[in-house]
Coordinates of N, CA and C in Angstrom, one line a residue:
M1 N 51.1 -48.7 -24.0 CA 50.9 -48.3 -25.4 C 51.3 -49.5 -26.3
T2 N 50.5 -49.8 -27.2 CA 50.8 -50.8 -28.2 C 51.8 -50.3 -29.2
K3 N 52.5 -51.3 -29.8 CA 53.4 -50.9 -30.9 C 52.7 -50.2 -32.0
A4 N 51.5 -50.7 -32.4 CA 50.8 -50.1 -33.5 C 50.4 -48.6 -33.2
E5 N 50.0 -48.3 -31.9 CA 49.7 -47.0 -31.5 C 50.9 -46.1 -31.6
F6 N 52.0 -46.6 -31.0 CA 53.3 -45.9 -31.0 C 53.8 -45.5 -32.4
C7 N 53.7 -46.5 -33.3 CA 54.2 -46.3 -34.7 C 53.3 -45.3 -35.4
K8 N 52.0 -45.4 -35.2 CA 51.0 -44.5 -35.8 C 51.3 -43.1 -35.4
I9 N 51.6 -42.8 -34.2 CA 51.9 -41.4 -33.7 C 53.2 -40.9 -34.3
L10 N 54.2 -41.8 -34.3 CA 55.5 -41.3 -34.9 C 55.4 -41.1 -36.4
T11 N 54.6 -41.9 -37.1 CA 54.4 -41.7 -38.5 C 53.7 -40.4 -38.8
K12 N 52.7 -40.1 -38.0 CA 52.0 -38.8 -38.1 C 53.0 -37.6 -37.9
L13 N 53.8 -37.8 -36.8 CA 54.8 -36.7 -36.5 C 55.7 -36.5 -37.7
K14 N 56.2 -37.6 -38.3 CA 57.1 -37.5 -39.5 C 56.4 -36.8 -40.6
N15 N 55.1 -37.2 -40.9 CA 54.4 -36.5 -42.0 C 54.2 -35.0 -41.7
V16 N 54.0 -34.6 -40.5 CA 53.9 -33.2 -40.2 C 55.2 -32.5 -40.4
S17 N 56.3 -33.2 -40.0 CA 57.6 -32.6 -40.1 C 58.0 -32.5 -41.6
D18 N 57.7 -33.5 -42.4 CA 57.9 -33.4 -43.8 C 57.1 -32.3 -44.5
F19 N 55.9 -32.1 -44.1 CA 55.0 -31.1 -44.6 C 55.6 -29.7 -44.3
E20 N 56.0 -29.5 -43.0 CA 56.6 -28.2 -42.7 C 57.9 -27.9 -43.5
N21 N 58.7 -29.0 -43.7 CA 59.9 -28.8 -44.5 C 59.5 -28.4 -46.0
D22 N 58.5 -29.0 -46.5 CA 58.0 -28.7 -47.8 C 57.5 -27.2 -47.9
I23 N 56.8 -26.8 -46.9 CA 56.3 -25.4 -46.8 C 57.5 -24.4 -46.8
W24 N 58.5 -24.8 -45.9 CA 59.6 -23.9 -45.8 C 60.4 -23.8 -47.1
K25 N 60.6 -24.9 -47.8 CA 61.3 -24.9 -49.1 C 60.5 -24.0 -50.1
A26 N 59.2 -24.2 -50.1 CA 58.4 -23.4 -51.1 C 58.4 -21.9 -50.8
C27 N 58.4 -21.6 -49.5 CA 58.5 -20.1 -49.1 C 59.9 -19.6 -49.4
Y28 N 60.9 -20.3 -49.2 CA 62.2 -19.9 -49.5 C 62.4 -19.7 -51.0
K29 N 61.9 -20.6 -51.8 CA 62.0 -20.5 -53.3 C 61.2 -19.3 -53.7
Y30 N 60.0 -19.1 -53.2 CA 59.2 -17.9 -53.6 C 59.9 -16.6 -53.2
S31 N 60.4 -16.6 -52.0 CA 61.1 -15.4 -51.5 C 62.3 -15.1 -52.4
T32 N 63.1 -16.1 -52.7 CA 64.3 -15.9 -53.5 C 64.0 -15.4 -54.9
E33 N 63.0 -16.1 -55.5 CA 62.6 -15.7 -56.9 C 62.0 -14.3 -57.0
N34 N 61.3 -13.9 -56.0 CA 60.6 -12.6 -56.0 C 61.2 -11.5 -55.1
K35 N 62.4 -11.8 -54.6 CA 63.1 -10.9 -53.8 C 62.2 -10.2 -52.7
T36 N 61.5 -11.1 -52.0 CA 60.6 -10.7 -50.9 C 60.8 -11.7 -49.8
D37 N 60.1 -11.4 -48.7 CA 60.2 -12.3 -47.5 C 58.9 -12.9 -47.2
V38 N 58.9 -14.2 -47.3 CA 57.7 -15.0 -46.9 C 58.2 -16.0 -45.8
N39 N 57.5 -15.9 -44.6 CA 58.0 -16.7 -43.5 C 56.8 -17.4 -42.8
I40 N 56.9 -18.7 -42.8 CA 55.9 -19.5 -42.0 C 56.6 -20.5 -41.2
F41 N 57.4 -20.0 -40.2 CA 58.2 -20.9 -39.4 C 57.4 -21.3 -38.1
G42 N 57.8 -22.5 -37.7 CA 57.3 -23.0 -36.4 C 55.8 -23.3 -36.4
T43 N 55.2 -23.8 -37.5 CA 53.8 -24.0 -37.5 C 53.3 -25.1 -36.5
G44 N 54.2 -26.1 -36.3 CA 53.8 -27.2 -35.4 C 54.9 -27.6 -34.5
L45 N 56.0 -26.9 -34.5 CA 57.2 -27.3 -33.8 C 56.9 -27.5 -32.3
G46 N 56.2 -26.6 -31.6 CA 56.0 -26.8 -30.2 C 55.1 -28.0 -29.9
L47 N 54.1 -28.2 -30.7 CA 53.3 -29.4 -30.5 C 54.0 -30.7 -30.7
E48 N 54.9 -30.7 -31.7 CA 55.7 -31.9 -32.0 C 56.6 -32.2 -30.8
A49 N 57.2 -31.2 -30.2 CA 58.0 -31.4 -29.0 C 57.2 -32.0 -27.8
D50 N 56.0 -31.4 -27.7 CA 55.1 -31.9 -26.6 C 54.7 -33.3 -26.8
V51 N 54.4 -33.7 -28.0 CA 54.0 -35.1 -28.3 C 55.2 -36.0 -28.0
I52 N 56.4 -35.6 -28.4 CA 57.6 -36.5 -28.1 C 57.8 -36.6 -26.6
D53 N 57.6 -35.5 -25.9 CA 57.7 -35.5 -24.4 C 56.7 -36.5 -23.8
L54 N 55.5 -36.4 -24.3 CA 54.4 -37.3 -23.8 C 54.7 -38.8 -24.1
L55 N 55.2 -39.0 -25.3 CA 55.6 -40.4 -25.7 C 56.7 -40.9 -24.8
S56 N 57.7 -40.0 -24.5 CA 58.8 -40.4 -23.6 C 58.3 -40.8 -22.2
I57 N 57.3 -40.0 -21.7 CA 56.8 -40.3 -20.4 C 56.0 -41.6 -20.4
I58 N 55.1 -41.8 -21.4 CA 54.3 -43.0 -21.5 C 55.2 -44.2 -21.6
M59 N 56.2 -44.1 -22.4 CA 57.1 -45.3 -22.7 C 58.2 -45.4 -21.7
N60 N 58.3 -44.5 -20.7 CA 59.3 -44.6 -19.7 C 60.7 -44.5 -20.4
D61 N 60.8 -43.6 -21.3 CA 62.0 -43.5 -22.2 C 63.0 -42.5 -21.5
K62 N 63.7 -43.0 -20.5 CA 64.6 -42.2 -19.7 C 65.8 -41.7 -20.5
E63 N 66.2 -42.5 -21.5 CA 67.4 -42.2 -22.3 C 67.1 -41.2 -23.4
R64 N 65.8 -40.8 -23.6 CA 65.4 -39.9 -24.6 C 65.6 -40.4 -26.0
D65 N 65.5 -41.7 -26.2 CA 65.7 -42.4 -27.5 C 64.7 -41.9 -28.5
I66 N 63.5 -41.6 -28.1 CA 62.4 -41.1 -29.0 C 62.8 -39.8 -29.6
E67 N 63.3 -38.9 -28.7 CA 63.7 -37.6 -29.2 C 64.9 -37.7 -30.2
Y68 N 65.8 -38.6 -29.8 CA 67.0 -38.8 -30.7 C 66.5 -39.3 -32.0
F69 N 65.6 -40.3 -32.0 CA 65.1 -40.9 -33.2 C 64.5 -39.9 -34.1
C70 N 63.7 -39.0 -33.6 CA 62.9 -38.0 -34.3 C 63.8 -36.9 -34.9
Y71 N 64.7 -36.3 -34.0 CA 65.4 -35.1 -34.4 C 66.8 -35.5 -35.0
E72 N 67.6 -36.3 -34.4 CA 68.9 -36.6 -34.8 C 68.9 -37.6 -36.0
L73 N 68.0 -38.6 -35.9 CA 68.0 -39.6 -36.9 C 66.9 -39.3 -38.0
D74 N 66.3 -38.2 -37.9 CA 65.2 -37.8 -38.9 C 64.2 -39.0 -39.1
F75 N 63.6 -39.3 -37.9 CA 62.6 -40.4 -37.9 C 63.2 -41.7 -38.4
G76 N 64.5 -42.0 -38.2 CA 65.1 -43.2 -38.5 C 65.8 -43.2 -39.9
Q77 N 65.5 -42.2 -40.7 CA 66.0 -42.2 -42.1 C 67.6 -42.0 -42.1
A78 N 68.1 -41.3 -41.1 CA 69.6 -41.1 -41.1 C 70.4 -42.2 -40.4
W79 N 69.7 -43.2 -39.8 CA 70.3 -44.3 -39.1 C 71.2 -45.0 -40.1
Q80 N 72.5 -45.3 -39.6 CA 73.4 -46.2 -40.3 C 74.0 -47.2 -39.4
S81 N 74.4 -48.3 -39.9 CA 75.0 -49.3 -39.1 C 76.3 -48.8 -38.5
G82 N 76.5 -49.0 -37.2 CA 77.7 -48.6 -36.5 C 77.6 -47.3 -35.8
M83 N 76.5 -46.6 -36.0 CA 76.4 -45.2 -35.4 C 75.9 -45.3 -33.9
I84 N 75.1 -46.3 -33.6 CA 74.6 -46.5 -32.3 C 74.8 -48.0 -31.9
T85 N 75.5 -48.2 -30.8 CA 75.8 -49.5 -30.3 C 75.5 -49.7 -28.8
D86 N 75.3 -50.9 -28.4 CA 75.1 -51.2 -27.0 C 76.5 -51.3 -26.3
K87 N 76.5 -51.6 -25.1 CA 77.8 -51.7 -24.3 C 78.7 -52.8 -24.8
Y88 N 78.2 -53.7 -25.7 CA 79.0 -54.8 -26.2 C 79.4 -54.6 -27.6
G89 N 79.1 -53.4 -28.2 CA 79.4 -53.0 -29.5 C 78.5 -53.5 -30.6
K90 N 77.4 -54.0 -30.2 CA 76.3 -54.5 -31.1 C 75.5 -53.4 -31.6
D91 N 75.2 -53.3 -32.9 CA 74.3 -52.3 -33.4 C 73.0 -52.2 -32.7
I92 N 72.5 -51.0 -32.5 CA 71.2 -50.8 -32.1 C 70.5 -50.1 -33.3
D93 N 69.6 -50.9 -33.9 CA 69.0 -50.5 -35.2 C 67.7 -49.6 -34.8
L94 N 67.9 -48.3 -35.1 CA 66.8 -47.4 -34.8 C 66.3 -46.8 -36.2
S95 N 66.1 -47.6 -37.1 CA 65.8 -47.2 -38.5 C 64.3 -47.1 -38.7
T96 N 63.5 -47.6 -37.8 CA 62.0 -47.5 -38.0 C 61.4 -47.3 -36.6
P97 N 60.1 -46.8 -36.6 CA 59.4 -46.7 -35.4 C 59.3 -48.1 -34.7
E98 N 59.0 -49.1 -35.5 CA 58.9 -50.4 -34.9 C 60.1 -50.9 -34.1
K99 N 61.3 -50.7 -34.7 CA 62.6 -51.1 -34.1 C 62.9 -50.2 -32.9
L100 N 62.5 -48.9 -32.9 CA 62.6 -48.0 -31.8 C 61.8 -48.5 -30.6
Y101 N 60.5 -48.9 -30.9 CA 59.6 -49.4 -29.9 C 60.2 -50.7 -29.3
D102 N 60.7 -51.6 -30.1 CA 61.2 -52.8 -29.6 C 62.4 -52.5 -28.7
W103 N 63.3 -51.6 -29.1 CA 64.5 -51.2 -28.3 C 64.0 -50.6 -26.9
I104 N 63.1 -49.8 -26.9 CA 62.6 -49.1 -25.7 C 62.0 -50.2 -24.8
M105 N 61.2 -51.1 -25.3 CA 60.5 -52.1 -24.5 C 61.5 -53.1 -24.0
E106 N 62.6 -53.4 -24.7 CA 63.6 -54.3 -24.3 C 64.3 -53.7 -23.1
G107 N 64.6 -52.4 -23.1 CA 65.3 -51.7 -22.0 C 64.4 -51.5 -20.8
N108 N 63.1 -51.6 -20.9 CA 62.2 -51.4 -19.8 C 61.8 -52.7 -19.1
K109 N 62.4 -53.8 -19.4 CA 62.1 -55.1 -18.8 C 62.7 -55.2 -17.5

């Protein structure tokens, strides 16, 4: 898989995740203001997990860095210097899909 293909897929996943969060916030706001219950949970969650699993298989990501990048690092937005290091204490920058791709490819050599 090329870097461009990999990054395109992760960007689409992030866009879907952001869209779901926006829908959830709008439903919560409406429910709170109108004292009613509006619930649209899990619209694409299962599919998102399946895509991440497939990417992990395709990229031979045995350490599940893709999953970590998407869920724990919020598609890289939550990454900060010092939070992920290699065995020598050097930062592993997982702030973008491109850097994640490079890291995974480096480990698969």
